[in-house]
Amino acid sequence: MAKNGDKVTVRSVSGKTYEYIWKDTPSSGAMKDVYFSPDKSYVVAFFKDPQDANAIDRLQNLVGTYRQGIFGGPGGDYWKKIYCWPTDIVREGNKVAIIVPAYHKEFFFTYGSKTLDIKSGEKEGKWFTNPWHRYCNLDAREVGDWHSYFDICLLLARGVRRMHMAGLAHSDLSYKNVLVDPVSHSAAIIDIDGLVVPGKYPLDVTGTPDFIAPEVYATMHLPKSDPNRKLPNGNTDLHALAVLIYMYLLCRHPLEGKKIWDVEDEQHDKTLAFGEKAVFIEDPTNKINRYNVDWVRNNQPKSRLPYMLPWMDLDKLPYTILGPYLKDLFDRAFIQGLHNPSMRPKAFEWEDGLIQTMDLMIPCQNPNCKQKWFVFDNSASNPKCPFCGTPYKIPLPVLNLYNKANTSYKPTGMRVMVYNGTRLYQWHANPRVARNEKLTGEQKKSLACFQFHQGKWYLRNERAKGMTDLQTKQSIPAGSIVELKDGVQIRLDDENSRMIYVQMVNK
Amino acid sequence: MRRLPVYLLVDVSGSMHGEPIESVKNGLQLLVAALRKDPQALETAYLSVITFGSSAQQIVPLTELSAFNMPEISAGGCTVLGEALQLVCKCRENEVTKTTAEQKGDWRPMVFILTDGVPTDDPQPGIDKFRSMKWGASVSCAAGPGADKALLDKITPECVVELASADQSTLSAFFKWVTASIVSTSKSINESGTSTGSMDQLPPPPPEVQIV
Ligand SMILES: Nc1ncnc2c1ncn2[C@@H]1O[C@H](COP(=O)(O)OP(=O)(O)OP(=O)(O)O)[C@@H](O)[C@H]1O
């Protein structure tokens, strides 16, 4: 029998050797006991229960074909940041283990909390979705600002999109199975060994309560063999993804509202509220589940109210503060698609919506604002930060993007807000370039930046070759600047590139 | 927010004096420390401690984990288990929020009972009262050979566990298991979708803790 600290060597099915340090009390979850390699670069995770042939086959597919498909191609390394993907399988007698890269170091707390002993603990997603945790229990240096969570959501959406592209479903996406770091704006999807692989029986999981899709909840009482029983799949992932994004951005649960369905039995109440009867708390046409501030006061512990209330005040921080793109996606996820899985937005749509929304974000002018960013609201005459109420006091150029269409230009519906620090990139100028993992180093360099000087806004061309003022027909060579005024039309790059139409608001 | 109330009923009769009671205190301290590190438990679990010796006392009212202070616990006297059961029912009536149309009530409380002996009062009225209410996952623990397992089985027929002795390492294993049970319940509340099947959500106990 191994002793604490002993080095154990194991050989994988493919013939590679791995080492781990024995511990009498390893890190452990519901299903696995986890041991670290001597250099802590990977872990050996033993399943507590024996795995049958189907399970081993499924794992083999994951570490083999599917891993190769995602990581093997050009740019495959990109995904190493986003997934903690098992790399190999070990069999020891009747025990099966997987080799998994260790979580990256940014996913362990540096400061943790001023009151709790969680320094070096894992930055499990749950710490950041409950505002009491985020703004009371965690050290302020751990929580980033509002922009951090948009970036995190973008990475999660991207991670889910890539998985779905490969035909895989995660099946248990939740704040337990993602690690996030608001400080470095990173996120990673973990617990990949539970993925649903086409043609293989899925794992016996129903998921994590807050993220289980309504159709799964509603049929959970049926036996697994019943054809009406709904099991986790790509569409249930899309529900979980929408819930995750809503929770990271708004610190509240989209379905956890005021309506009580069963006064006698709390468990049954939740099963109905998240299943068969689920209603979006902000559904504009069905307000049955919507709560107000008084209800929140009555339903949250007093000591937590200062942290919960700003976020749970649905009148002050409605989901429309996320801007038109995300509002539209949430309507599809939580109204049209809530009980109609095929209507839910796909992961790539969340990606696009988040990217377009980030272009609408401007920095709050209050240096003490905790959120530091907000989404510009086109319909408000006096833009102000929804979190701290500080008005935005300087002129705000809005760049409307137009696509070249034969000899004229057509609106794309995309907009970019200009603040000190806004940059335009290839993916703004060139309709064939998308902001995703395929960007080359060259494409990641900005084309233009903006400066506010003595009350006026200027665009500075950094490297675009064919930038032109379309009204004066004058070229704007790299290195030169041009003032932004109402109505100015600038072609961003070559003949086929997009045009920006400048609109000055908040003058 | 629905809270997850957890009541710990601890025998503080004379026989618990010394190593057993020190181990209980130690175990409780570790339990609170571990639960505070878990964001889900920290959010929902609320803890109360009731001791029973010559009398039953709620020495810590239902308190959120972040505000929990370690109580003084000392052992001596007899074992009024029946009174303790009456008390936990009364505390529940006062402390646990009932669901109404306007308010989400708490989850059903979890109850852990730890005793090393035989009750010195008549436990039956307490048992009757306790059994007349619906509880979440509840466990009684016979700490050492002196406890009356048949009686404990009447209190929590869903689960009685047994420790070979009430020493430091065994009690510490028991408290670890209680901790893991609270964590897993706080995570999986409502997973089964039923109100009774909550016992199978508890993690398997360590070898020191035998299911009776
Ligand atoms: N790749 C890893 N790097 C570092 N630590 C890890 C890694 N994988 C697992 N661990 C640690 O081991 C613990 C258990 O692992 P994991 O959550 O994967 O097991 P599980 O049994 O599948 O758990 P769950 O209950 O979430 O299904 C984790 O909480 C974590 O602390």
PDB file of N, CA and C in Angstrom, chain A residues 10-50:
ATOM      1  N   VAL A  10       2.130   4.970 -13.337  1.00  0.00           N
ATOM      2  CA  VAL A  10       1.100   4.198 -14.022  1.00  0.00           C
ATOM      3  C   VAL A  10       1.341   4.280 -15.520  1.00  0.00           C
ATOM      4  N   ARG A  11       0.822   3.282 -16.226  1.00  0.00           N
ATOM      5  CA  ARG A  11       1.007   3.254 -17.672  1.00  0.00           C
ATOM      6  C   ARG A  11      -0.361   3.387 -18.322  1.00  0.00           C
ATOM      7  N   SER A  12      -0.439   4.220 -19.338  1.00  0.00           N
ATOM      8  CA  SER A  12      -1.738   4.434 -19.969  1.00  0.00           C
ATOM      9  C   SER A  12      -2.011   3.349 -20.990  1.00  0.00           C
ATOM     10  N   VAL A  13      -3.231   3.320 -21.447  1.00  0.00           N
ATOM     11  CA  VAL A  13      -3.649   2.365 -22.457  1.00  0.00           C
ATOM     12  C   VAL A  13      -2.764   2.503 -23.703  1.00  0.00           C
ATOM     13  N   SER A  14      -2.352   3.745 -23.989  1.00  0.00           N
ATOM     14  CA  SER A  14      -1.549   3.975 -25.188  1.00  0.00           C
ATOM     15  C   SER A  14      -0.066   3.715 -24.938  1.00  0.00           C
ATOM     16  N   GLY A  15       0.298   3.308 -23.718  1.00  0.00           N
ATOM     17  CA  GLY A  15       1.680   2.930 -23.455  1.00  0.00           C
ATOM     18  C   GLY A  15       2.530   4.021 -22.830  1.00  0.00           C
ATOM     19  N   LYS A  16       1.967   5.202 -22.628  1.00  0.00           N
ATOM     20  CA  LYS A  16       2.735   6.274 -21.988  1.00  0.00           C
ATOM     21  C   LYS A  16       2.760   6.067 -20.482  1.00  0.00           C
ATOM     22  N   THR A  17       3.803   6.549 -19.821  1.00  0.00           N
ATOM     23  CA  THR A  17       3.813   6.443 -18.360  1.00  0.00           C
ATOM     24  C   THR A  17       3.519   7.800 -17.737  1.00  0.00           C
ATOM     25  N   TYR A  18       2.843   7.736 -16.610  1.00  0.00           N
ATOM     26  CA  TYR A  18       2.500   8.932 -15.850  1.00  0.00           C
ATOM     27  C   TYR A  18       2.835   8.671 -14.398  1.00  0.00           C
ATOM     28  N   GLU A  19       3.076   9.758 -13.662  1.00  0.00           N
ATOM     29  CA  GLU A  19       3.377   9.615 -12.241  1.00  0.00           C
ATOM     30  C   GLU A  19       2.412  10.457 -11.444  1.00  0.00           C
ATOM     31  N   TYR A  20       2.120   9.985 -10.247  1.00  0.00           N
ATOM     32  CA  TYR A  20       1.366  10.851  -9.347  1.00  0.00           C
ATOM     33  C   TYR A  20       1.814  10.635  -7.918  1.00  0.00           C
ATOM     34  N   ILE A  21       1.502  11.605  -7.088  1.00  0.00           N
ATOM     35  CA  ILE A  21       1.893  11.544  -5.678  1.00  0.00           C
ATOM     36  C   ILE A  21       0.711  11.006  -4.878  1.00  0.00           C
ATOM     37  N   TRP A  22       0.943   9.915  -4.203  1.00  0.00           N
ATOM     38  CA  TRP A  22      -0.120   9.294  -3.414  1.00  0.00           C
ATOM     39  C   TRP A  22      -0.515  10.192  -2.236  1.00  0.00           C
ATOM     40  N   LYS A  23      -1.794  10.256  -1.985  1.00  0.00           N
ATOM     41  CA  LYS A  23      -2.300  10.945  -0.799  1.00  0.00           C
ATOM     42  C   LYS A  23      -3.378  10.071  -0.193  1.00  0.00           C
ATOM     43  N   ASP A  24      -3.394   9.955   1.126  1.00  0.00           N
ATOM     44  CA  ASP A  24      -4.434   9.147   1.761  1.00  0.00           C
ATOM     45  C   ASP A  24      -5.797   9.810   1.591  1.00  0.00           C
ATOM     46  N   THR A  25      -5.808  11.137   1.581  1.00  0.00           N
ATOM     47  CA  THR A  25      -7.071  11.838   1.345  1.00  0.00           C
ATOM     48  C   THR A  25      -6.920  12.742   0.127  1.00  0.00           C
ATOM     49  N   PRO A  26      -7.104  12.150  -1.054  1.00  0.00           N
ATOM     50  CA  PRO A  26      -6.957  12.941  -2.286  1.00  0.00           C
ATOM     51  C   PRO A  26      -8.097  13.946  -2.429  1.00  0.00           C
ATOM     52  N   SER A  27      -7.942  14.930  -3.341  1.00  0.00           N
ATOM     53  CA  SER A  27      -9.077  15.795  -3.695  1.00  0.00           C
ATOM     54  C   SER A  27     -10.121  14.881  -4.284  1.00  0.00           C
ATOM     55  N   SER A  28     -11.356  15.134  -3.928  1.00  0.00           N
ATOM     56  CA  SER A  28     -12.323  14.191  -4.438  1.00  0.00           C
ATOM     57  C   SER A  28     -13.675  14.835  -4.650  1.00  0.00           C
ATOM     58  N   GLY A  29     -14.352  14.381  -5.688  1.00  0.00           N
ATOM     59  CA  GLY A  29     -15.702  14.860  -5.983  1.00  0.00           C
ATOM     60  C   GLY A  29     -16.659  13.700  -5.830  1.00  0.00           C
ATOM     61  N   ALA A  30     -17.786  13.798  -6.498  1.00  0.00           N
ATOM     62  CA  ALA A  30     -18.766  12.734  -6.374  1.00  0.00           C
ATOM     63  C   ALA A  30     -18.287  11.468  -7.079  1.00  0.00           C
ATOM     64  N   MET A  31     -17.501  11.659  -8.131  1.00  0.00           N
ATOM     65  CA  MET A  31     -17.178  10.496  -8.945  1.00  0.00           C
ATOM     66  C   MET A  31     -15.719  10.097  -8.987  1.00  0.00           C
ATOM     67  N   LYS A  32     -14.830  11.068  -8.690  1.00  0.00           N
ATOM     68  CA  LYS A  32     -13.414  10.778  -8.897  1.00  0.00           C
ATOM     69  C   LYS A  32     -12.551  11.141  -7.694  1.00  0.00           C
ATOM     70  N   ASP A  33     -11.418  10.415  -7.568  1.00  0.00           N
ATOM     71  CA  ASP A  33     -10.366  10.787  -6.629  1.00  0.00           C
ATOM     72  C   ASP A  33      -9.203  11.296  -7.453  1.00  0.00           C
ATOM     73  N   VAL A  34      -8.705  12.464  -7.073  1.00  0.00           N
ATOM     74  CA  VAL A  34      -7.780  13.151  -7.948  1.00  0.00           C
ATOM     75  C   VAL A  34      -6.401  13.307  -7.303  1.00  0.00           C
ATOM     76  N   TYR A  35      -5.355  12.848  -8.014  1.00  0.00           N
ATOM     77  CA  TYR A  35      -3.976  12.926  -7.519  1.00  0.00           C
ATOM     78  C   TYR A  35      -3.153  13.774  -8.480  1.00  0.00           C
ATOM     79  N   PHE A  36      -2.219  14.539  -7.926  1.00  0.00           N
ATOM     80  CA  PHE A  36      -1.403  15.419  -8.758  1.00  0.00           C
ATOM     81  C   PHE A  36      -0.107  14.749  -9.186  1.00  0.00           C
ATOM     82  N   SER A  37       0.382  15.119 -10.379  1.00  0.00           N
ATOM     83  CA  SER A  37       1.684  14.655 -10.825  1.00  0.00           C
ATOM     84  C   SER A  37       2.740  15.384  -9.987  1.00  0.00           C
ATOM     85  N   PRO A  38       3.970  14.835  -9.939  1.00  0.00           N
ATOM     86  CA  PRO A  38       5.008  15.463  -9.101  1.00  0.00           C
ATOM     87  C   PRO A  38       5.225  16.942  -9.452  1.00  0.00           C
ATOM     88  N   ASP A  39       5.168  17.292 -10.741  1.00  0.00           N
ATOM     89  CA  ASP A  39       5.385  18.704 -11.104  1.00  0.00           C
ATOM     90  C   ASP A  39       4.065  19.478 -11.151  1.00  0.00           C
ATOM     91  N   LYS A  40       2.984  18.835 -10.745  1.00  0.00           N
ATOM     92  CA  LYS A  40       1.660  19.468 -10.685  1.00  0.00           C
ATOM     93  C   LYS A  40       1.156  19.967 -12.038  1.00  0.00           C
ATOM     94  N   SER A  41       1.707  19.435 -13.132  1.00  0.00           N
ATOM     95  CA  SER A  41       1.243  19.918 -14.435  1.00  0.00           C
ATOM     96  C   SER A  41       0.009  19.153 -14.907  1.00  0.00           C
ATOM     97  N   TYR A  42      -0.210  17.974 -14.354  1.00  0.00           N
ATOM     98  CA  TYR A  42      -1.427  17.240 -14.701  1.00  0.00           C
ATOM     99  C   TYR A  42      -1.935  16.494 -13.477  1.00  0.00           C
ATOM    100  N   VAL A  43      -3.148  15.975 -13.585  1.00  0.00           N
ATOM    101  CA  VAL A  43      -3.682  15.163 -12.495  1.00  0.00           C
ATOM    102  C   VAL A  43      -4.056  13.786 -13.047  1.00  0.00           C
ATOM    103  N   VAL A  44      -4.037  12.814 -12.147  1.00  0.00           N
ATOM    104  CA  VAL A  44      -4.532  11.481 -12.472  1.00  0.00           C
ATOM    105  C   VAL A  44      -5.823  11.326 -11.677  1.00  0.00           C
ATOM    106  N   ALA A  45      -6.938  11.231 -12.403  1.00  0.00           N
ATOM    107  CA  ALA A  45      -8.244  11.234 -11.738  1.00  0.00           C
ATOM    108  C   ALA A  45      -8.879   9.851 -11.857  1.00  0.00           C
ATOM    109  N   PHE A  46      -8.930   9.149 -10.740  1.00  0.00           N
ATOM    110  CA  PHE A  46      -9.484   7.792 -10.723  1.00  0.00           C
ATOM    111  C   PHE A  46     -10.986   7.831 -10.512  1.00  0.00           C
ATOM    112  N   PHE A  47     -11.719   7.148 -11.365  1.00  0.00           N
ATOM    113  CA  PHE A  47     -13.153   6.984 -11.121  1.00  0.00           C
ATOM    114  C   PHE A  47     -13.329   6.083  -9.913  1.00  0.00           C
ATOM    115  N   LYS A  48     -14.234   6.472  -9.025  1.00  0.00           N
ATOM    116  CA  LYS A  48     -14.459   5.665  -7.832  1.00  0.00           C
ATOM    117  C   LYS A  48     -15.137   4.353  -8.188  1.00  0.00           C
ATOM    118  N   ASP A  49     -16.033   4.419  -9.175  1.00  0.00           N
ATOM    119  CA  ASP A  49     -16.757   3.211  -9.567  1.00  0.00           C
ATOM    120  C   ASP A  49     -16.103   2.592 -10.788  1.00  0.00           C
ATOM    121  N   PRO A  50     -16.262   1.288 -10.933  1.00  0.00           N
ATOM    122  CA  PRO A  50     -15.760   0.635 -12.146  1.00  0.00           C
ATOM    123  C   PRO A  50     -16.484   1.209 -13.368  1.00  0.00           C
TER     124      PRO A  50
END
